[in-house]
């Protein structure tokens, strides 16, 4: 983007450039995002500045654009590029910065238990169905306001923020290890992905690389996490279509992954096994054999479940053409993971912004084009099979050497950005270290930020009873979004 | 192909694990928090309403696992229900956020007596990773800041076996 050329990148920011720009350029960048010239990866604030991260395709890569806000205001990007709207509302709530020109200034993460102006939907026969924050099930809290005409949903509006903990402020001033523990709990189901993202951001800021063995073990744990979550989702989607057979069997496969992880890595979800500088636990040869046996066990049993799914008309009747998201919307929102890939967005940070150990592995990215519940389920099935293959590749050829590299104190200003492929899509962590090595500012951005709004689009025209199915096929994170 | 699934079910033996012994620290805590008369009403069978009051969703994953065929919690008479109006127990994960405190209290108000709160996870006990975060209740997010807690099941997250051992202590009364 030649727009950024006049603004020299800051030397402290790694591995991608950060440009501090003027207001006119900030707005021009927003306009380019609106034109589809780049994907928005995140937008976050701090007391006196806003930042956005964008991806300009394979050739030009990733960049961070920053605008100082000495008077607490910045030109709204959301007005030019809708995916930024919720992010700007969050910046306004958390840091008090005003997005000038924004037409939606309702609170987003703050004052969630206060009355809220849902957007009006009026017409003969319309009625509202409020759901949540506490849902009927073992699910995270959020509020959904449906407007329906009979059984048909004409609008869904989400009200999120219920589990907002203030993670970003909590992180400021903490040491790296404590911060890593907190970031690993931004969304518990993605703890490995967040662990790797935070570690990579810290390592980039400190200009060190985790040793090859640590990189490979991170890959093993990340793929176990992806497989476990997808297996759970595949079963849960079928369960919401009243097909409990697949649910029970998929749950057994998921449990097999978690038990193996628990035995080999000492924690079923592998929390805190990734640390800045490397990993906290090794894998011996017997462990490698266990993982190969696990892959060999799951592969045919998942194929069998997928065949049952494929040959059960009553089940596919519920999933095919249900909850469709169009290709244009996933492109505009740069939706990652199965939500994007099921609607034809062929993007995976493991392949397209490669980082170790994926830069040396054979990696396939499954995509579908129908954008419905069925497509999101099939992308998951394919991804589990690919993850098993990646685990086999990794344990067959584990590099030797140490598990960690020691982290030097920062040489002055130190900032790092990392993008890591979690099971939902790309997890972003941006980090600035203080001269004493503690966290000055850290922003974790969950893939759900760019998927939740598409769920509102997916449910339109579907029946109320299909909402659980659509919601499960997205499986967005509330905790990861609410911070 | 479906025959393969059914055959494995017939020949493979049960997936279910043996029950753990009730956790002794849980028994001790219940002896302190629940008086003898109320303890007699515990046991036999309990309906549980899970409430995520601020969790990272890690606890939810393991609570979910209680319903899978390996842990099969219903065999002990423990059943997850959709409404607090049908519940004997609120199983609450934290840290309780300021945004969720009101909804949590309302769920409690909807729960008929006799009723008990079980706080799950280090965060629910007020000693998790988020202590000191500005958006959680009282700076700790402990469930006991909002509701009277009969039993804590700690862990980050507690494993399904730890959850079972704690819940079975509740059944002992």
PDB file of C-alpha atoms in Angstrom, chain A residues 11-196:
ATOM      1  CA  UNK A  11      12.426   0.015  14.227  1.00  0.00           C
ATOM      2  CA  UNK A  12      11.092  -1.528  17.468  1.00  0.00           C
ATOM      3  CA  UNK A  13       8.161  -3.402  15.865  1.00  0.00           C
ATOM      4  CA  UNK A  14       8.613  -6.984  14.605  1.00  0.00           C
ATOM      5  CA  UNK A  15       8.245  -8.942  12.421  1.00  0.00           C
ATOM      6  CA  UNK A  16       5.853  -6.805  10.340  1.00  0.00           C
ATOM      7  CA  UNK A  17       6.131  -3.016   9.974  1.00  0.00           C
ATOM      8  CA  UNK A  18       4.218  -0.507  12.088  1.00  0.00           C
ATOM      9  CA  UNK A  19       3.633   2.931  10.585  1.00  0.00           C
ATOM     10  CA  UNK A  20       2.569   5.924  12.660  1.00  0.00           C
ATOM     11  CA  UNK A  21       0.450   7.957  10.254  1.00  0.00           C
ATOM     12  CA  UNK A  22      -1.456  11.242  10.131  1.00  0.00           C
ATOM     13  CA  UNK A  23      -5.221  11.584  10.230  1.00  0.00           C
ATOM     14  CA  UNK A  24      -5.672  11.887   6.465  1.00  0.00           C
ATOM     15  CA  UNK A  25      -3.697   8.713   5.861  1.00  0.00           C
ATOM     16  CA  UNK A  26      -5.641   6.876   8.597  1.00  0.00           C
ATOM     17  CA  UNK A  27      -8.843   7.777   6.790  1.00  0.00           C
ATOM     18  CA  UNK A  28      -7.390   6.812   3.420  1.00  0.00           C
ATOM     19  CA  UNK A  29      -6.428   3.420   4.856  1.00  0.00           C
ATOM     20  CA  UNK A  30     -10.001   3.042   6.108  1.00  0.00           C
ATOM     21  CA  UNK A  31     -11.286   3.821   2.628  1.00  0.00           C
ATOM     22  CA  UNK A  32      -8.951   1.223   1.087  1.00  0.00           C
ATOM     23  CA  UNK A  33     -10.239  -1.349   3.575  1.00  0.00           C
ATOM     24  CA  UNK A  34     -13.769  -0.401   2.547  1.00  0.00           C
ATOM     25  CA  UNK A  35     -12.811  -0.917  -1.121  1.00  0.00           C
ATOM     26  CA  UNK A  36     -11.597  -4.425  -0.336  1.00  0.00           C
ATOM     27  CA  UNK A  37      -7.947  -3.583  -1.113  1.00  0.00           C
ATOM     28  CA  UNK A  38      -6.863  -5.109   2.207  1.00  0.00           C
ATOM     29  CA  UNK A  39      -8.257  -7.315   4.984  1.00  0.00           C
ATOM     30  CA  UNK A  40      -8.763  -5.853   8.459  1.00  0.00           C
ATOM     31  CA  UNK A  41      -7.012  -8.070  11.016  1.00  0.00           C
ATOM     32  CA  UNK A  42      -7.756  -6.042  14.131  1.00  0.00           C
ATOM     33  CA  UNK A  43      -8.337  -2.567  15.572  1.00  0.00           C
ATOM     34  CA  UNK A  44      -7.411  -1.746  19.142  1.00  0.00           C
ATOM     35  CA  UNK A  45      -6.665   1.196  21.387  1.00  0.00           C
ATOM     36  CA  UNK A  46      -4.594   2.437  24.232  1.00  0.00           C
ATOM     37  CA  UNK A  47      -5.032   5.635  26.228  1.00  0.00           C
ATOM     38  CA  UNK A  48      -3.543   7.921  23.576  1.00  0.00           C
ATOM     39  CA  UNK A  49      -3.510   6.035  20.278  1.00  0.00           C
ATOM     40  CA  UNK A  50      -5.450   3.652  18.042  1.00  0.00           C
ATOM     41  CA  UNK A  51      -3.930   0.910  15.937  1.00  0.00           C
ATOM     42  CA  UNK A  52      -5.187  -1.287  13.170  1.00  0.00           C
ATOM     43  CA  UNK A  53      -3.613  -4.313  11.565  1.00  0.00           C
ATOM     44  CA  UNK A  54      -4.233  -5.178   7.946  1.00  0.00           C
ATOM     45  CA  UNK A  55      -3.239  -7.826   5.458  1.00  0.00           C
ATOM     46  CA  UNK A  56      -2.634  -6.764   1.867  1.00  0.00           C
ATOM     47  CA  UNK A  57      -2.302 -10.140   0.225  1.00  0.00           C
ATOM     48  CA  UNK A  58       0.631 -12.444  -0.262  1.00  0.00           C
ATOM     49  CA  UNK A  59       3.022  -9.951  -1.829  1.00  0.00           C
ATOM     50  CA  UNK A  60       2.721  -7.057   0.586  1.00  0.00           C
ATOM     51  CA  UNK A  61       2.003  -8.934   3.786  1.00  0.00           C
ATOM     52  CA  UNK A  62       0.846  -7.550   7.106  1.00  0.00           C
ATOM     53  CA  UNK A  63       1.195  -4.020   8.480  1.00  0.00           C
ATOM     54  CA  UNK A  64       0.120  -2.159  11.596  1.00  0.00           C
ATOM     55  CA  UNK A  65      -1.109   1.413  11.178  1.00  0.00           C
ATOM     56  CA  UNK A  66      -1.151   3.686  14.229  1.00  0.00           C
ATOM     57  CA  UNK A  67      -2.728   7.070  14.806  1.00  0.00           C
ATOM     58  CA  UNK A  68      -1.843   9.168  17.869  1.00  0.00           C
ATOM     59  CA  UNK A  69      -4.963  10.570  19.534  1.00  0.00           C
ATOM     60  CA  UNK A  70      -3.721  13.436  21.731  1.00  0.00           C
ATOM     61  CA  UNK A  71      -7.254  14.868  22.047  1.00  0.00           C
ATOM     62  CA  UNK A  72      -8.927  11.478  22.528  1.00  0.00           C
ATOM     63  CA  UNK A  73     -10.504  11.288  19.071  1.00  0.00           C
ATOM     64  CA  UNK A  74      -9.870   9.448  15.828  1.00  0.00           C
ATOM     65  CA  UNK A  75     -11.678   9.327  12.477  1.00  0.00           C
ATOM     66  CA  UNK A  76     -14.007   6.333  12.388  1.00  0.00           C
ATOM     67  CA  UNK A  77     -12.897   3.451  10.218  1.00  0.00           C
ATOM     68  CA  UNK A  78     -16.179   1.660  10.879  1.00  0.00           C
ATOM     69  CA  UNK A  79     -18.026   4.253   8.795  1.00  0.00           C
ATOM     70  CA  UNK A  80     -15.873   3.223   5.816  1.00  0.00           C
ATOM     71  CA  UNK A  81     -15.505  -0.463   6.605  1.00  0.00           C
ATOM     72  CA  UNK A  82     -18.314  -2.107   8.609  1.00  0.00           C
ATOM     73  CA  UNK A  83     -16.189  -4.900  10.168  1.00  0.00           C
ATOM     74  CA  UNK A  84     -14.478  -2.197  12.274  1.00  0.00           C
ATOM     75  CA  UNK A  85     -17.698  -0.990  13.923  1.00  0.00           C
ATOM     76  CA  UNK A  86     -17.773  -3.337  16.935  1.00  0.00           C
ATOM     77  CA  UNK A  87     -14.020  -2.984  17.396  1.00  0.00           C
ATOM     78  CA  UNK A  88     -14.373   0.810  17.550  1.00  0.00           C
ATOM     79  CA  UNK A  89     -17.238   0.574  20.010  1.00  0.00           C
ATOM     80  CA  UNK A  90     -14.984  -1.595  22.194  1.00  0.00           C
ATOM     81  CA  UNK A  91     -12.123   0.923  21.892  1.00  0.00           C
ATOM     82  CA  UNK A  92     -14.523   3.672  22.972  1.00  0.00           C
ATOM     83  CA  UNK A  93     -15.690   1.635  25.981  1.00  0.00           C
ATOM     84  CA  UNK A  94     -12.251   0.518  27.119  1.00  0.00           C
ATOM     85  CA  UNK A  95     -10.057   3.535  26.387  1.00  0.00           C
ATOM     86  CA  UNK A  96     -12.476   6.446  26.088  1.00  0.00           C
ATOM     87  CA  UNK A  97     -11.384   7.335  22.551  1.00  0.00           C
ATOM     88  CA  UNK A  98     -14.138   8.805  20.347  1.00  0.00           C
ATOM     89  CA  UNK A  99     -14.521   7.447  16.796  1.00  0.00           C
ATOM     90  CA  UNK A 100     -15.443  10.684  15.016  1.00  0.00           C
ATOM     91  CA  UNK A 101     -18.192  10.242  12.434  1.00  0.00           C
ATOM     92  CA  UNK A 102     -19.283   6.821  13.723  1.00  0.00           C
ATOM     93  CA  UNK A 103     -23.033   6.377  13.479  1.00  0.00           C
ATOM     94  CA  UNK A 104     -23.269   3.600  16.089  1.00  0.00           C
ATOM     95  CA  UNK A 105     -22.017   4.827  19.453  1.00  0.00           C
ATOM     96  CA  UNK A 106     -23.886   2.347  21.653  1.00  0.00           C
ATOM     97  CA  UNK A 107     -21.688   0.732  24.309  1.00  0.00           C
ATOM     98  CA  UNK A 108     -20.407  -2.728  23.395  1.00  0.00           C
ATOM     99  CA  UNK A 109     -18.295  -4.257  26.169  1.00  0.00           C
ATOM    100  CA  UNK A 110     -19.351  -1.798  28.902  1.00  0.00           C
ATOM    101  CA  UNK A 111     -22.705  -1.365  30.683  1.00  0.00           C
ATOM    102  CA  UNK A 112     -23.875  -4.687  29.322  1.00  0.00           C
ATOM    103  CA  UNK A 113     -26.421  -5.176  32.121  1.00  0.00           C
ATOM    104  CA  UNK A 114     -27.989  -1.774  31.375  1.00  0.00           C
ATOM    105  CA  UNK A 115     -30.915  -1.141  28.991  1.00  0.00           C
ATOM    106  CA  UNK A 116     -29.813  -1.212  25.355  1.00  0.00           C
ATOM    107  CA  UNK A 117     -31.334   0.265  22.203  1.00  0.00           C
ATOM    108  CA  UNK A 118     -31.768  -2.670  19.882  1.00  0.00           C
ATOM    109  CA  UNK A 119     -32.178  -1.631  16.270  1.00  0.00           C
ATOM    110  CA  UNK A 120     -35.862  -1.344  15.419  1.00  0.00           C
ATOM    111  CA  UNK A 121     -37.569  -3.883  13.186  1.00  0.00           C
ATOM    112  CA  UNK A 122     -41.166  -2.965  12.476  1.00  0.00           C
ATOM    113  CA  UNK A 123     -43.930  -4.419  10.386  1.00  0.00           C
ATOM    114  CA  UNK A 124     -47.151  -6.410  10.595  1.00  0.00           C
ATOM    115  CA  UNK A 125     -46.812  -9.718  12.404  1.00  0.00           C
ATOM    116  CA  UNK A 126     -43.290  -9.143  13.728  1.00  0.00           C
ATOM    117  CA  UNK A 127     -42.494 -10.161  17.279  1.00  0.00           C
ATOM    118  CA  UNK A 128     -39.338 -10.190  19.372  1.00  0.00           C
ATOM    119  CA  UNK A 129     -37.765 -13.158  21.129  1.00  0.00           C
ATOM    120  CA  UNK A 130     -35.145 -12.196  23.720  1.00  0.00           C
ATOM    121  CA  UNK A 131     -32.702 -14.974  24.639  1.00  0.00           C
ATOM    122  CA  UNK A 132     -29.992 -14.858  27.282  1.00  0.00           C
ATOM    123  CA  UNK A 133     -27.549 -13.880  28.675  1.00  0.00           C
ATOM    124  CA  UNK A 134     -27.958 -17.286  30.362  1.00  0.00           C
ATOM    125  CA  UNK A 135     -28.812 -19.886  27.747  1.00  0.00           C
ATOM    126  CA  UNK A 136     -30.454 -23.273  28.162  1.00  0.00           C
ATOM    127  CA  UNK A 137     -27.374 -25.442  28.160  1.00  0.00           C
ATOM    128  CA  UNK A 138     -23.752 -25.554  29.213  1.00  0.00           C
ATOM    129  CA  UNK A 139     -22.865 -22.551  27.078  1.00  0.00           C
ATOM    130  CA  UNK A 140     -21.221 -19.197  27.533  1.00  0.00           C
ATOM    131  CA  UNK A 141     -23.462 -16.184  28.191  1.00  0.00           C
ATOM    132  CA  UNK A 142     -24.640 -13.713  25.561  1.00  0.00           C
ATOM    133  CA  UNK A 143     -27.900 -12.053  24.570  1.00  0.00           C
ATOM    134  CA  UNK A 144     -29.661 -12.664  21.272  1.00  0.00           C
ATOM    135  CA  UNK A 145     -32.600 -10.530  20.224  1.00  0.00           C
ATOM    136  CA  UNK A 146     -34.588 -12.187  17.458  1.00  0.00           C
ATOM    137  CA  UNK A 147     -37.260 -10.474  15.467  1.00  0.00           C
ATOM    138  CA  UNK A 148     -39.443 -13.124  13.856  1.00  0.00           C
ATOM    139  CA  UNK A 149     -42.418 -13.291  11.566  1.00  0.00           C
ATOM    140  CA  UNK A 150     -44.082 -16.507  12.644  1.00  0.00           C
ATOM    141  CA  UNK A 151     -41.246 -19.013  12.637  1.00  0.00           C
ATOM    142  CA  UNK A 152     -39.026 -17.068  10.247  1.00  0.00           C
ATOM    143  CA  UNK A 153     -36.225 -14.921  11.663  1.00  0.00           C
ATOM    144  CA  UNK A 154     -36.148 -11.551   9.952  1.00  0.00           C
ATOM    145  CA  UNK A 155     -33.402 -10.133  12.155  1.00  0.00           C
ATOM    146  CA  UNK A 156     -31.008 -11.245  14.835  1.00  0.00           C
ATOM    147  CA  UNK A 157     -29.097  -8.691  16.846  1.00  0.00           C
ATOM    148  CA  UNK A 158     -26.421  -9.810  19.289  1.00  0.00           C
ATOM    149  CA  UNK A 159     -25.571  -8.118  22.561  1.00  0.00           C
ATOM    150  CA  UNK A 160     -22.229  -9.422  23.776  1.00  0.00           C
ATOM    151  CA  UNK A 161     -19.780  -8.391  26.488  1.00  0.00           C
ATOM    152  CA  UNK A 162     -21.247 -10.320  29.454  1.00  0.00           C
ATOM    153  CA  UNK A 163     -17.993 -12.074  30.305  1.00  0.00           C
ATOM    154  CA  UNK A 164     -15.843  -8.968  29.880  1.00  0.00           C
ATOM    155  CA  UNK A 165     -13.164  -9.253  32.553  1.00  0.00           C
ATOM    156  CA  UNK A 166     -10.887  -6.355  31.633  1.00  0.00           C
ATOM    157  CA  UNK A 167      -8.099  -8.616  30.407  1.00  0.00           C
ATOM    158  CA  UNK A 168      -6.181  -5.913  28.536  1.00  0.00           C
ATOM    159  CA  UNK A 169      -5.903  -3.670  31.591  1.00  0.00           C
ATOM    160  CA  UNK A 170      -5.097  -6.684  33.751  1.00  0.00           C
ATOM    161  CA  UNK A 171      -2.180  -7.518  31.469  1.00  0.00           C
ATOM    162  CA  UNK A 172      -0.489  -4.131  31.740  1.00  0.00           C
ATOM    163  CA  UNK A 173       2.429  -4.275  34.178  1.00  0.00           C
ATOM    164  CA  UNK A 174       2.565  -8.083  34.499  1.00  0.00           C
ATOM    165  CA  UNK A 175       5.697 -10.139  33.874  1.00  0.00           C
ATOM    166  CA  UNK A 176       5.932 -12.254  30.725  1.00  0.00           C
ATOM    167  CA  UNK A 177       5.179 -15.605  32.387  1.00  0.00           C
ATOM    168  CA  UNK A 178       2.154 -14.324  34.271  1.00  0.00           C
ATOM    169  CA  UNK A 179       0.913 -12.558  31.138  1.00  0.00           C
ATOM    170  CA  UNK A 180       1.316 -15.796  29.179  1.00  0.00           C
ATOM    171  CA  UNK A 181      -0.901 -17.590  31.732  1.00  0.00           C
ATOM    172  CA  UNK A 182      -3.574 -14.901  31.367  1.00  0.00           C
ATOM    173  CA  UNK A 183      -3.483 -14.787  27.562  1.00  0.00           C
ATOM    174  CA  UNK A 184      -3.691 -18.601  27.549  1.00  0.00           C
ATOM    175  CA  UNK A 185      -7.098 -18.137  29.206  1.00  0.00           C
ATOM    176  CA  UNK A 186      -8.583 -15.532  26.861  1.00  0.00           C
ATOM    177  CA  UNK A 187     -10.556 -18.406  25.319  1.00  0.00           C
ATOM    178  CA  UNK A 188      -9.945 -21.689  27.101  1.00  0.00           C
ATOM    179  CA  UNK A 189     -10.769 -23.849  24.095  1.00  0.00           C
ATOM    180  CA  UNK A 190      -7.951 -22.140  22.160  1.00  0.00           C
ATOM    181  CA  UNK A 191      -5.401 -22.093  24.959  1.00  0.00           C
ATOM    182  CA  UNK A 192      -2.597 -23.558  22.835  1.00  0.00           C
ATOM    183  CA  UNK A 193      -3.242 -21.146  19.969  1.00  0.00           C
ATOM    184  CA  UNK A 194      -3.228 -18.162  22.330  1.00  0.00           C
ATOM    185  CA  UNK A 195      -0.150 -19.521  24.071  1.00  0.00           C
ATOM    186  CA  UNK A 196       1.705 -19.788  20.791  1.00  0.00           C
TER     187      UNK A 196
END
